[in-house]
Amino acid sequence: GSKFVHMVYCFARSIVIEDMRELSVGTCIPFAEAVMWKPEDMYIAQARQRVAYNKLLQILQREDFVIQEYREK
């Protein structure tokens, strides 16, 4: 359900941030630190989060649909 999707989204986000942190060490790339900053306009940040969350939900639903179709055939 939606709680599971939210948990997967939070887990994936934390993994990506940690991976970016490890890969950017010593490369003078400030992007990993910028990800953790609080934006000035929280409305835009929340809108971006909703878009990413909905995209992940669509991907998971599509994957579930394909798996169900595969099982039927």
PDB file of C-alpha atoms in Angstrom:
ATOM      1  CA  GLY A   1       0.000   0.000   0.000  1.00  0.00           C
ATOM      2  CA  SER A   2       0.911   3.623   0.260  1.00  0.00           C
ATOM      3  CA  LYS A   3       2.865   3.168   3.513  1.00  0.00           C
ATOM      4  CA  PHE A   4       5.083   0.562   1.859  1.00  0.00           C
ATOM      5  CA  VAL A   5       5.691   2.818  -1.151  1.00  0.00           C
ATOM      6  CA  HIS A   6       6.582   5.693   1.175  1.00  0.00           C
ATOM      7  CA  MET A   7       9.018   3.458   3.062  1.00  0.00           C
ATOM      8  CA  VAL A   8      10.652   2.307  -0.189  1.00  0.00           C
ATOM      9  CA  TYR A   9      10.906   5.916  -1.385  1.00  0.00           C
ATOM     10  CA  CYS A  10      12.575   7.047   1.854  1.00  0.00           C
ATOM     11  CA  PHE A  11      14.939   4.069   1.785  1.00  0.00           C
ATOM     12  CA  ALA A  12      15.889   4.645  -1.867  1.00  0.00           C
ATOM     13  CA  ARG A  13      16.448   8.353  -1.222  1.00  0.00           C
ATOM     14  CA  SER A  14      18.734   7.676   1.732  1.00  0.00           C
ATOM     15  CA  ILE A  15      20.726   5.097  -0.261  1.00  0.00           C
ATOM     16  CA  VAL A  16      21.178   7.483  -3.192  1.00  0.00           C
ATOM     17  CA  ILE A  17      22.289  10.320  -0.912  1.00  0.00           C
ATOM     18  CA  GLU A  18      24.784   8.083   0.879  1.00  0.00           C
ATOM     19  CA  ASP A  19      26.096   6.772  -2.450  1.00  0.00           C
ATOM     20  CA  MET A  20      26.537  10.325  -3.752  1.00  0.00           C
ATOM     21  CA  ARG A  21      28.382  11.247  -0.582  1.00  0.00           C
ATOM     22  CA  GLU A  22      30.821   8.361  -0.978  1.00  0.00           C
ATOM     23  CA  LEU A  23      31.384   8.917  -4.708  1.00  0.00           C
ATOM     24  CA  SER A  24      31.960  12.659  -4.385  1.00  0.00           C
ATOM     25  CA  VAL A  25      34.686  12.446  -1.736  1.00  0.00           C
ATOM     26  CA  GLY A  26      37.818  14.140  -3.036  1.00  0.00           C
ATOM     27  CA  THR A  27      36.252  15.278  -6.305  1.00  0.00           C
ATOM     28  CA  CYS A  28      35.353  18.842  -5.248  1.00  0.00           C
ATOM     29  CA  ILE A  29      31.708  18.190  -6.134  1.00  0.00           C
ATOM     30  CA  PRO A  30      29.464  20.062  -3.693  1.00  0.00           C
ATOM     31  CA  PHE A  31      26.318  18.347  -4.989  1.00  0.00           C
ATOM     32  CA  ALA A  32      26.132  15.776  -2.186  1.00  0.00           C
ATOM     33  CA  GLU A  33      26.144  18.523   0.437  1.00  0.00           C
ATOM     34  CA  ALA A  34      23.604  20.547  -1.533  1.00  0.00           C
ATOM     35  CA  VAL A  35      21.143  17.649  -1.404  1.00  0.00           C
ATOM     36  CA  MET A  36      20.980  17.920   2.360  1.00  0.00           C
ATOM     37  CA  TRP A  37      20.358  21.698   2.436  1.00  0.00           C
ATOM     38  CA  LYS A  38      16.934  23.006   3.314  1.00  0.00           C
ATOM     39  CA  PRO A  39      15.493  24.988   0.412  1.00  0.00           C
ATOM     40  CA  GLU A  40      14.276  28.522   0.942  1.00  0.00           C
ATOM     41  CA  ASP A  41      10.948  27.809  -0.742  1.00  0.00           C
ATOM     42  CA  MET A  42       9.501  24.752   0.987  1.00  0.00           C
ATOM     43  CA  TYR A  43       6.453  24.750  -1.300  1.00  0.00           C
ATOM     44  CA  ILE A  44       8.619  24.026  -4.346  1.00  0.00           C
ATOM     45  CA  ALA A  45      10.590  21.413  -2.426  1.00  0.00           C
ATOM     46  CA  GLN A  46       7.411  19.637  -1.365  1.00  0.00           C
ATOM     47  CA  ALA A  47       6.083  19.778  -4.923  1.00  0.00           C
ATOM     48  CA  ARG A  48       9.280  18.158  -6.209  1.00  0.00           C
ATOM     49  CA  GLN A  49       9.042  15.496  -3.534  1.00  0.00           C
ATOM     50  CA  ARG A  50       5.439  14.750  -4.517  1.00  0.00           C
ATOM     51  CA  VAL A  51       6.430  14.437  -8.176  1.00  0.00           C
ATOM     52  CA  ALA A  52       9.246  12.017  -7.328  1.00  0.00           C
ATOM     53  CA  TYR A  53       6.990  10.047  -4.983  1.00  0.00           C
ATOM     54  CA  ASN A  54       4.234   9.773  -7.595  1.00  0.00           C
ATOM     55  CA  LYS A  55       6.739   8.716 -10.264  1.00  0.00           C
ATOM     56  CA  LEU A  56       8.024   5.944  -8.005  1.00  0.00           C
ATOM     57  CA  LEU A  57       4.445   4.859  -7.301  1.00  0.00           C
ATOM     58  CA  GLN A  58       3.701   4.709 -11.045  1.00  0.00           C
ATOM     59  CA  ILE A  59       6.813   2.640 -11.682  1.00  0.00           C
ATOM     60  CA  LEU A  60       5.920   0.176  -8.928  1.00  0.00           C
ATOM     61  CA  GLN A  61       2.321  -0.108 -10.165  1.00  0.00           C
ATOM     62  CA  ARG A  62       3.496  -0.706 -13.742  1.00  0.00           C
ATOM     63  CA  GLU A  63       5.935  -3.356 -12.529  1.00  0.00           C
ATOM     64  CA  ASP A  64       3.174  -5.071 -10.557  1.00  0.00           C
ATOM     65  CA  PHE A  65       0.900  -4.999 -13.614  1.00  0.00           C
ATOM     66  CA  VAL A  66       3.584  -6.567 -15.811  1.00  0.00           C
ATOM     67  CA  ILE A  67       4.242  -9.296 -13.238  1.00  0.00           C
ATOM     68  CA  GLN A  68       0.524 -10.088 -13.003  1.00  0.00           C
ATOM     69  CA  GLU A  69       0.191 -10.221 -16.802  1.00  0.00           C
ATOM     70  CA  TYR A  70       3.229 -12.488 -17.002  1.00  0.00           C
ATOM     71  CA  ARG A  71       1.738 -14.866 -14.408  1.00  0.00           C
ATOM     72  CA  GLU A  72      -1.565 -15.030 -16.297  1.00  0.00           C
ATOM     73  CA  LYS A  73       0.169 -15.985 -19.537  1.00  0.00           C
TER      74      LYS A  73
END
